[in-house]
Structures are given as C-alpha cells and as structure tokens.
Coordinates of N, CA and C in Angstrom, one line a residue:
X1 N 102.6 143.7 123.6 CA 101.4 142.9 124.0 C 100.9 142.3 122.7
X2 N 100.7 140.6 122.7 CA 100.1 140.5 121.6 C 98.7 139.6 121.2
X3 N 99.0 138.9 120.4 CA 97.6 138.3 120.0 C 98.2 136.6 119.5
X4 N 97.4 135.4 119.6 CA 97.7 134.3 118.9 C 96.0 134.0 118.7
X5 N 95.8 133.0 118.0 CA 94.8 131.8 117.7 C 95.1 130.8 117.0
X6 N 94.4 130.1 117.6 CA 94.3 128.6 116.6 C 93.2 128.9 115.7
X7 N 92.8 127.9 114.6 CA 92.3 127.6 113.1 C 91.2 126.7 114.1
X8 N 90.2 127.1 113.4 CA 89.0 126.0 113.5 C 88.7 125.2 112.3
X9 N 88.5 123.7 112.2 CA 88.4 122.7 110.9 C 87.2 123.3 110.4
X10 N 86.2 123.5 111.6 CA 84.6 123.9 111.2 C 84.0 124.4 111.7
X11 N 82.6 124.9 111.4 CA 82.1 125.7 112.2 C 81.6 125.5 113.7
X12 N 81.5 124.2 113.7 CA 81.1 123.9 115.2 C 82.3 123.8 116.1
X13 N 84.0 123.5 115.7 CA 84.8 123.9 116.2 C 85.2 125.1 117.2
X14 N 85.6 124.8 118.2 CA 86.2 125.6 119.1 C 87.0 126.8 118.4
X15 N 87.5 127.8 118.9 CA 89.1 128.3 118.2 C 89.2 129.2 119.3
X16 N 90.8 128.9 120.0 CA 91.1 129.3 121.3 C 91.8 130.8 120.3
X17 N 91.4 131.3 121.3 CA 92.7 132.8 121.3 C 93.6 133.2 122.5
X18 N 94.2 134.1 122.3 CA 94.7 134.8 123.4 C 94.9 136.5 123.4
X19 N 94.9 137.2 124.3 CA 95.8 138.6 124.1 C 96.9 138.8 125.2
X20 N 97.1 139.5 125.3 CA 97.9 139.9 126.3 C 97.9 141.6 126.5
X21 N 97.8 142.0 127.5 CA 97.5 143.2 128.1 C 97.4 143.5 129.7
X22 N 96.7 145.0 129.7 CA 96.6 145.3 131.6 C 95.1 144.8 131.8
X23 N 95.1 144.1 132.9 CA 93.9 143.7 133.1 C 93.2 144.3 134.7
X24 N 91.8 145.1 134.2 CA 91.0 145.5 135.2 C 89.3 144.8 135.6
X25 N 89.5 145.0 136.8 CA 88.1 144.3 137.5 C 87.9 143.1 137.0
X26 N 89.1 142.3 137.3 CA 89.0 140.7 137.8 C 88.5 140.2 138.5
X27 N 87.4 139.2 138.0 CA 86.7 138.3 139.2 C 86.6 137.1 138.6
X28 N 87.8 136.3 139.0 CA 88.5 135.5 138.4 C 88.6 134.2 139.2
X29 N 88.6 134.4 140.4 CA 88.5 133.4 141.5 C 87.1 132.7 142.3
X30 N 86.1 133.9 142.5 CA 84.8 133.3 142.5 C 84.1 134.0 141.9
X31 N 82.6 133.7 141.1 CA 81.8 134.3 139.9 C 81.0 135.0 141.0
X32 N 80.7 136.0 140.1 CA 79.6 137.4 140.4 C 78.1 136.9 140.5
X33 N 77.2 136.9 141.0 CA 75.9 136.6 141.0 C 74.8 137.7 140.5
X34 N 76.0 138.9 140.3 CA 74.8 140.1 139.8 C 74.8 139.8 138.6
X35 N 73.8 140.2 138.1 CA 72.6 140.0 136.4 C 73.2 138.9 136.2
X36 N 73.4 138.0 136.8 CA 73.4 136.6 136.4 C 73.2 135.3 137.8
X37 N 72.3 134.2 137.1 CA 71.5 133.4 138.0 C 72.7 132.5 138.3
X38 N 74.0 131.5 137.0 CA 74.4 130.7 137.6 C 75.9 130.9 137.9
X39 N 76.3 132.8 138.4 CA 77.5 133.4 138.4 C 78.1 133.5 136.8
X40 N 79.2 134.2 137.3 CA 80.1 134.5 136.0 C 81.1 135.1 136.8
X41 N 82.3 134.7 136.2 CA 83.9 134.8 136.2 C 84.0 136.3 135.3
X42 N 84.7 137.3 135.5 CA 85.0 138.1 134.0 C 86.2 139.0 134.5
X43 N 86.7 139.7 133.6 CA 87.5 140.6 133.7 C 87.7 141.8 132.3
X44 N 88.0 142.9 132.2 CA 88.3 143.4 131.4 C 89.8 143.7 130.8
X45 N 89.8 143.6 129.6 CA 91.1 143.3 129.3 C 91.3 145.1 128.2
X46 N 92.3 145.7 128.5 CA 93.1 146.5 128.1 C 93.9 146.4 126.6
X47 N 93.2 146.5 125.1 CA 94.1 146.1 124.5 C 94.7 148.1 124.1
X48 N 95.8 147.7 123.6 CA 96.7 148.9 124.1 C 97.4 149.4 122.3
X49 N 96.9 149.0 121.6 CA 98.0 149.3 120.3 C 96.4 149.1 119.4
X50 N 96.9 149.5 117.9 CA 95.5 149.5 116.9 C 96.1 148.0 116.4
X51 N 97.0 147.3 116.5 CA 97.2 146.3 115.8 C 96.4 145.0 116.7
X52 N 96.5 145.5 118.1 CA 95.3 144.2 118.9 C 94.1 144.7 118.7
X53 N 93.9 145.9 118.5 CA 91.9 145.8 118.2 C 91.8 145.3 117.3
X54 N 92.9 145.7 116.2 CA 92.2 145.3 114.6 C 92.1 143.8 114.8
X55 N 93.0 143.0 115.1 CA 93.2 141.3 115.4 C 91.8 141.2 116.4
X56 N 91.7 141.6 116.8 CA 90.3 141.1 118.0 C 89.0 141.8 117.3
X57 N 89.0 143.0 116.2 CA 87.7 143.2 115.5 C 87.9 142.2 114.2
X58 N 89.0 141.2 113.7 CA 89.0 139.9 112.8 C 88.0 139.2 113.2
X59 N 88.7 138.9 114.6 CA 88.8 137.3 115.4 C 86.8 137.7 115.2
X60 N 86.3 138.8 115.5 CA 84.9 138.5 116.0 C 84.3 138.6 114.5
X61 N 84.7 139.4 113.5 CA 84.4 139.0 111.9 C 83.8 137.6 111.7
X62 N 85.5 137.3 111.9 CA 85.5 135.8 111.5 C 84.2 134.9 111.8
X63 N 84.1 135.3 113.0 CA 83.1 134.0 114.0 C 82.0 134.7 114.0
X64 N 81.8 136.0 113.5 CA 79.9 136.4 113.4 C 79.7 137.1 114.7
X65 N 80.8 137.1 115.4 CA 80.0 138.4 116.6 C 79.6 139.5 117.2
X66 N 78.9 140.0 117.6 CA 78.0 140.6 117.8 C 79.0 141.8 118.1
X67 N 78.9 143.1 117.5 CA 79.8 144.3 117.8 C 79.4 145.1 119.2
X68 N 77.9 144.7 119.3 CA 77.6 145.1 120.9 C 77.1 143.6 121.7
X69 N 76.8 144.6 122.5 CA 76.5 143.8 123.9 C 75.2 144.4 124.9
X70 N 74.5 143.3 125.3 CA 73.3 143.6 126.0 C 74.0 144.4 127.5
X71 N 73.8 145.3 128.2 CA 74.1 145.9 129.0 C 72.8 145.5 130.1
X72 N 73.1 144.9 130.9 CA 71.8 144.6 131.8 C 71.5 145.8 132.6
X73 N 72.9 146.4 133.4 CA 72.5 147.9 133.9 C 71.6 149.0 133.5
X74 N 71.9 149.2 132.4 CA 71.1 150.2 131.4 C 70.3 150.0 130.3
X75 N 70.0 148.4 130.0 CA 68.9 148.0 129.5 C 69.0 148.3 127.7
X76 N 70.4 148.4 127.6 CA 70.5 148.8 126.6 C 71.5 148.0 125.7
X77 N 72.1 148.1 124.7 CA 73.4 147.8 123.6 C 74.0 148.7 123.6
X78 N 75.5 148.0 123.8 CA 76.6 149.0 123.9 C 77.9 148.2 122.9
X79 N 78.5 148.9 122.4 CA 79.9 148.5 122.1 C 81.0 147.7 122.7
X80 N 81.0 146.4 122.0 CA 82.1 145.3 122.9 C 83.3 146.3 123.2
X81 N 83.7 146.7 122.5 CA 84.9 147.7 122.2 C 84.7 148.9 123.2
X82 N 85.2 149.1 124.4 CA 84.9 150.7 125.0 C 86.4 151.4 124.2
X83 N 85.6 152.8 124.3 CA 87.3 153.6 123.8 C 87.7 154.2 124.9
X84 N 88.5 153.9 125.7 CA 89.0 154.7 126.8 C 89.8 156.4 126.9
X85 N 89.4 156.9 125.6 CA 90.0 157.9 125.5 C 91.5 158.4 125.3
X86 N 92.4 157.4 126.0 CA 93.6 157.2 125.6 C 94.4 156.6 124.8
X87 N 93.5 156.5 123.5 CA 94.3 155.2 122.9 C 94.1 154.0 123.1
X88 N 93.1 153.7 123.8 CA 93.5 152.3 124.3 C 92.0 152.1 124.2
X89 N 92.1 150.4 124.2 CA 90.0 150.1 124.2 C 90.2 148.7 125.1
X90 N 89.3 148.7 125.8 CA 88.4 147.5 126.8 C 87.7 146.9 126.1
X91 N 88.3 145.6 126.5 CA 86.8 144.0 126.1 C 86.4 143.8 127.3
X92 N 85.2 143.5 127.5 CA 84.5 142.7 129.2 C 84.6 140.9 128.5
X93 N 85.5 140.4 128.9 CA 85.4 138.8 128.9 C 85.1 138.2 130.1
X94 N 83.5 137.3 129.7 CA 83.1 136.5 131.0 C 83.1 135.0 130.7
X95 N 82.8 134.0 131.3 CA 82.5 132.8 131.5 C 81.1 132.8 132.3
X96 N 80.4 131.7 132.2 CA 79.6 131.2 133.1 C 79.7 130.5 134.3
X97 N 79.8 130.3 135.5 CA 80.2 129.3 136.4 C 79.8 127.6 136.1
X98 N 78.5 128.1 135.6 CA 77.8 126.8 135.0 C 77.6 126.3 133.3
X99 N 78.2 125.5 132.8 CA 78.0 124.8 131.2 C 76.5 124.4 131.4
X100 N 76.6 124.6 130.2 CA 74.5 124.3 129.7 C 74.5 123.2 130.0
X101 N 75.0 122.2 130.4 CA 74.9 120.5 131.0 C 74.0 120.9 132.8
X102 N 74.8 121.9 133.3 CA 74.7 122.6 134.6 C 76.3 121.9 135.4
X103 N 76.8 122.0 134.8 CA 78.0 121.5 135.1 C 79.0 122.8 135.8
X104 N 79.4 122.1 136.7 CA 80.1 123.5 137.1 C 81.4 123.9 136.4
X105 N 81.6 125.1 136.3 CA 83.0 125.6 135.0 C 83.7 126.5 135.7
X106 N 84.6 126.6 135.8 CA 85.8 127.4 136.2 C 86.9 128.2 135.1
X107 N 87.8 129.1 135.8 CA 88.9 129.1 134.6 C 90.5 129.3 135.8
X108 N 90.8 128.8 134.6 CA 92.1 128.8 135.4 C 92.8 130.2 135.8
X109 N 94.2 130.1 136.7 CA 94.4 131.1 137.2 C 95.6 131.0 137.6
X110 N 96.8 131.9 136.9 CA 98.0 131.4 136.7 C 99.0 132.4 137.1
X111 N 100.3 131.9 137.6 CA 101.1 133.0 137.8 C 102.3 132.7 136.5
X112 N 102.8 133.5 135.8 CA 103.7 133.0 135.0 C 104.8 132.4 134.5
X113 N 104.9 131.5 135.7 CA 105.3 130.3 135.7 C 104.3 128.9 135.6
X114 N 102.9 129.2 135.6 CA 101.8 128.3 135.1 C 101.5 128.2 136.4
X115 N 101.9 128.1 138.0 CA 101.3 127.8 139.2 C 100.2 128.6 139.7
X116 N 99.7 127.8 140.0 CA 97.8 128.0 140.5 C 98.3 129.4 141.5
X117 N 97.3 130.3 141.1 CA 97.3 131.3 142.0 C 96.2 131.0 142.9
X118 N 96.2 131.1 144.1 CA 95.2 131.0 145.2 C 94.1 132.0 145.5
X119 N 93.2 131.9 145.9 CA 92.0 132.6 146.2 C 92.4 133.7 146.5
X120 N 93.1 133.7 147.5 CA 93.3 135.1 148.4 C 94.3 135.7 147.9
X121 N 94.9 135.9 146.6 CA 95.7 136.7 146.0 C 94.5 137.4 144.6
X122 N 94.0 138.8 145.4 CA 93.0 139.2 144.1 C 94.2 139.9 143.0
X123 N 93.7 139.9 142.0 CA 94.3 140.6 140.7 C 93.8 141.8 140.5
X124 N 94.8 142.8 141.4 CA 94.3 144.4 140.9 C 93.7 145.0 139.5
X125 N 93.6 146.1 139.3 CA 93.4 146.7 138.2 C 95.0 146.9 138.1
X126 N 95.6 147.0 136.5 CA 96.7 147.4 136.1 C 97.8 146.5 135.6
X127 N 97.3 145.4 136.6 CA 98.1 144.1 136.3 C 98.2 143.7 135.1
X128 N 99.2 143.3 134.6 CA 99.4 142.7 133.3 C 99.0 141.2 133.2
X129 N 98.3 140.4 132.2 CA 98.6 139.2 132.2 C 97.9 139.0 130.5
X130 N 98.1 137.5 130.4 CA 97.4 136.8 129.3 C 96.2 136.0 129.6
X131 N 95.3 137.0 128.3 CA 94.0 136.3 129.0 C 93.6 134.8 127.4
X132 N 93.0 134.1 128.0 CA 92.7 132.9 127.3 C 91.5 132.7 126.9
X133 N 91.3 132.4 125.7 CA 89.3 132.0 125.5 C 89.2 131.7 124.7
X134 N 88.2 131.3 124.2 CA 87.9 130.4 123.1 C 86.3 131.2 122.4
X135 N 86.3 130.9 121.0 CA 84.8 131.1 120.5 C 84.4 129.9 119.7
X136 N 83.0 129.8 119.1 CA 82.4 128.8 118.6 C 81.1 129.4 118.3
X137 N 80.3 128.8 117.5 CA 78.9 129.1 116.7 C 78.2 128.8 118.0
X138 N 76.9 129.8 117.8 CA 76.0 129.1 118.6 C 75.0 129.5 118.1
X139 N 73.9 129.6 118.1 CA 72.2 129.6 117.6 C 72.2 130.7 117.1
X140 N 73.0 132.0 117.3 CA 72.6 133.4 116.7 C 74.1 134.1 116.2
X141 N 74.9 133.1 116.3 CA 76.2 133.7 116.0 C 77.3 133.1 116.9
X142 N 78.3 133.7 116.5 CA 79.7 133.5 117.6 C 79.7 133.7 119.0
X143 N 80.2 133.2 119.8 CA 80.0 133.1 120.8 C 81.6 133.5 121.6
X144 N 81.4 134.2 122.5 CA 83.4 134.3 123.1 C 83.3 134.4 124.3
X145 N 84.3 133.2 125.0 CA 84.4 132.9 126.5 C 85.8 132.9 127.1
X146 N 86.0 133.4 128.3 CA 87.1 133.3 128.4 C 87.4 131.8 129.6
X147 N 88.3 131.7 129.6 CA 89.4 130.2 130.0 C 90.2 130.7 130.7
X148 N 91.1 131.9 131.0 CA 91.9 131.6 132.0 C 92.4 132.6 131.8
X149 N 93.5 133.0 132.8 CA 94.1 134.2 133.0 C 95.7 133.6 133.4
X150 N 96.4 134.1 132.9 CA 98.2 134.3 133.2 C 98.9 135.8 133.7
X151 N 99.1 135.6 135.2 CA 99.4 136.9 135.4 C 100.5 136.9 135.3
X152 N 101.2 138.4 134.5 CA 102.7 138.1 134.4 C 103.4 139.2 135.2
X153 N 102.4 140.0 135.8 CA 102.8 141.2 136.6 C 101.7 141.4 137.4
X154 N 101.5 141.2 138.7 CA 100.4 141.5 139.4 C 100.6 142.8 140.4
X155 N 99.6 143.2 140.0 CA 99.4 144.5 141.2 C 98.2 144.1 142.1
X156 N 98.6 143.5 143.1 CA 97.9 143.2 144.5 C 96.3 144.0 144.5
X157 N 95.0 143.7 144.2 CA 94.3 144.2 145.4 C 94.1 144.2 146.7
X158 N 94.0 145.0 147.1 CA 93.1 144.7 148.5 C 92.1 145.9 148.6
X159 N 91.3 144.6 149.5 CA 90.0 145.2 150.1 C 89.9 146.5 150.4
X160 N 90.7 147.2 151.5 CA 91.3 148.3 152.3 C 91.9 149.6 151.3
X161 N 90.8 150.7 151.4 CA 91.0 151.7 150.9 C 92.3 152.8 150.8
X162 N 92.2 152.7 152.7 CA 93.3 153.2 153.1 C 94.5 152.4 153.3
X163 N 95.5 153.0 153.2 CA 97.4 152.9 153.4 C 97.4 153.4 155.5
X164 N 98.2 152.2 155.5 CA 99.0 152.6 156.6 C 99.8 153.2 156.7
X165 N 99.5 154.7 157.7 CA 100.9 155.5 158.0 C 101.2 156.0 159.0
X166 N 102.7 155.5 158.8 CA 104.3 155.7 160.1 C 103.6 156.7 161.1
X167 N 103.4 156.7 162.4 CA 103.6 158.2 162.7 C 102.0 158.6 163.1
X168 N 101.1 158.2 162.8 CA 99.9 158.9 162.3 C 98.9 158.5 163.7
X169 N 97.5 159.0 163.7 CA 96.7 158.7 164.9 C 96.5 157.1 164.9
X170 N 96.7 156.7 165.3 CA 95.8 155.0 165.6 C 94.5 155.2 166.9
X171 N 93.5 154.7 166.7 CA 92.3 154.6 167.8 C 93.0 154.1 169.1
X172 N 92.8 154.3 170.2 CA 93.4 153.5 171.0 C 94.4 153.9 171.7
X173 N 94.8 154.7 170.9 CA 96.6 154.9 171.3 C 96.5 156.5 171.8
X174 N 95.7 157.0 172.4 CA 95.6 158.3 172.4 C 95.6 158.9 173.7
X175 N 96.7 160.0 174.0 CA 96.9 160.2 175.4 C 97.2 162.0 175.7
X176 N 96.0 162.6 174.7 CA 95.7 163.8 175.1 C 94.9 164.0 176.2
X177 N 95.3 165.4 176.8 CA 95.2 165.8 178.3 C 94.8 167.2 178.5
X178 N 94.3 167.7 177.0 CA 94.1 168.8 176.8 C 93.1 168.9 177.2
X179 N 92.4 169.9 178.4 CA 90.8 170.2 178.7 C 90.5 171.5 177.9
X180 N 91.2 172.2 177.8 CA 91.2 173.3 177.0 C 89.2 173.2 176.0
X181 N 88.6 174.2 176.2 CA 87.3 174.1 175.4 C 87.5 174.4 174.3
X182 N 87.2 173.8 173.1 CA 87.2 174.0 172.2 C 86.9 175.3 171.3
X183 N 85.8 176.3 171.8 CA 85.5 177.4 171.3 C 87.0 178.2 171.4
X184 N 87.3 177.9 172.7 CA 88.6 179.4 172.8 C 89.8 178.6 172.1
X185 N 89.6 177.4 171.2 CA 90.5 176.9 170.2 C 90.5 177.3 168.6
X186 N 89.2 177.3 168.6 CA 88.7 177.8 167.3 C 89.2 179.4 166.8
X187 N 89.4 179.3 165.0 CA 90.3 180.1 164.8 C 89.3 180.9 163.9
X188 N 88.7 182.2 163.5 CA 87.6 182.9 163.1 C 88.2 183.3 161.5
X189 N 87.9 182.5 160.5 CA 88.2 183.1 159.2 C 87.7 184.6 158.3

C-alpha cells in the first residue's frame, strides 16, 4: 500500500496526494447532512504499515495541519490519527458537497480501470482502494480534502443485515398443522 504527492510552487498552491489502503464507512456517492449544513462526502482510510503514517504525519507537517480534529459528537478534539489497536491507524477524509463559491462539488468514484462507479454500487467496509486529495493554506493553517476514490477491490455493501438461507423459514411459506398446546410442548429446565 503506498503513498505519492505532488510539489507545491507555493504556499497558496494545491498539492494532490494519494494513499492507498482498506477503506471503511464510505459515503462517497451522496454527502451526509449530519453536523454539516452543505453535506459532506467522507470515508475513512486504513493506513496499514508505519512507513504510510510517517508519510501522512510529513504530508500534514509540511502543510501546518492540525494533529486533531473538532469532533462535533463529543464536542471535543481528538486525534486525526485513530490507533486501531492492531497496528494499523485511521484518517476520516471529507469534502464538502459545496465550494465556498456555493458551488456544488463532488468527488469522483472509480473502479480500477478509471470507470464511473454508479450510485447503487455502495463501497463496503474492507474494500481496498486509492484515495485522492489535495491540501492548501487556508486562514489557520493547511487544509486536506479528499477528490476521489479508486476502488481496486470492492467488498459490496448492502443495506440488509441478514444472509439468505437454503432451507430455512420464509413468512408465507408455512404449512404447520400442529394443534398440539404449547404448554404440554414445553420442556422444564
């Protein structure tokens, strides 16, 4: 799994990055409206080795950013960086749905051959992909947004908690005949 960037000429310059890793709780297709007025896009990205934190605690050096983050849940600052216990650490990367113009923004959404993934294909937790973003200065420091997602291994969400199974009760389908009372079924532990 790794890391790239581009060079910024200046400080008001852009400078795109990338990582690559497992990516969980994607909402990548339409933006979230909770603690936020004009939506947001985000997903959490899995970096998996100390050679991508260290590159991703540079990248935010570099650019002046902020090692925590406002937590609107809990009303508090928390660590960009979660430690997952395993070895491994979580970034939360979001976008805005809206640019400060009020312009609407999106990010792209890719299968690994670059083709538009469609709405109704969600991006499980576990899935691998490359995530995209860019940082730049802004009034209090660096700033980091994400741009897009490359999935290169998708694990399907769905909605639906339960698995369908072979064999099993379906509603409907039921053609018990038993009158038998329940009490003289019951078994006394």
């Amino acid at each position: 799994m790794g890391f790239t960037s581009g060079k910024s000429k200046s400080k008001n310059d852009f400078q795109n990055f990338e990582f690559t890793g497992l990516i969980d709780y994607a909402r990548v297709h339409e933006p979230s409206y909770v603690n936020s007025k004009v939506g947001q896009y985000s997903l959490s990205l899995r970096l998996e080795n100390k050679r991508q934190v260290d590159k991703f605690l540079d990248l935010m050096k570099q650019h002046n950013i902020s090692e925590t983050v406002f937590n609107p849940k809990t009303k508090k600052d928390q660590s960009r960086l979660k430690d997952n216990g395993d070895g491994t650490y979580s970034v939360a990367l979001k976008r805005d749905a809206e640019n400060s113009q009020g312009k609407k923004a999106t990010i792209d959404v890719v299968d690994s051959q670059g083709n538009n993934i469609p709405p109704n294909i969600l991006i499980g937790n576990g899935s691998t992909g490359t995530v995209f973003g860019f940082v730049y200065q802004g009034d209090d420091g660096g700033i980091m947004r994400l741009s897009g997602l490359q999935v290169l291994d998708l694990i399907p969400f769905t909605k639906n908690k339960y698995k369908s199974v072979s064999n099993g009760f379906v509603v409907g389908n039921t053609t018990t005949t038993d009158n038998t009372d329940d009490d003289q079924q019951a078994s006394v532990f």
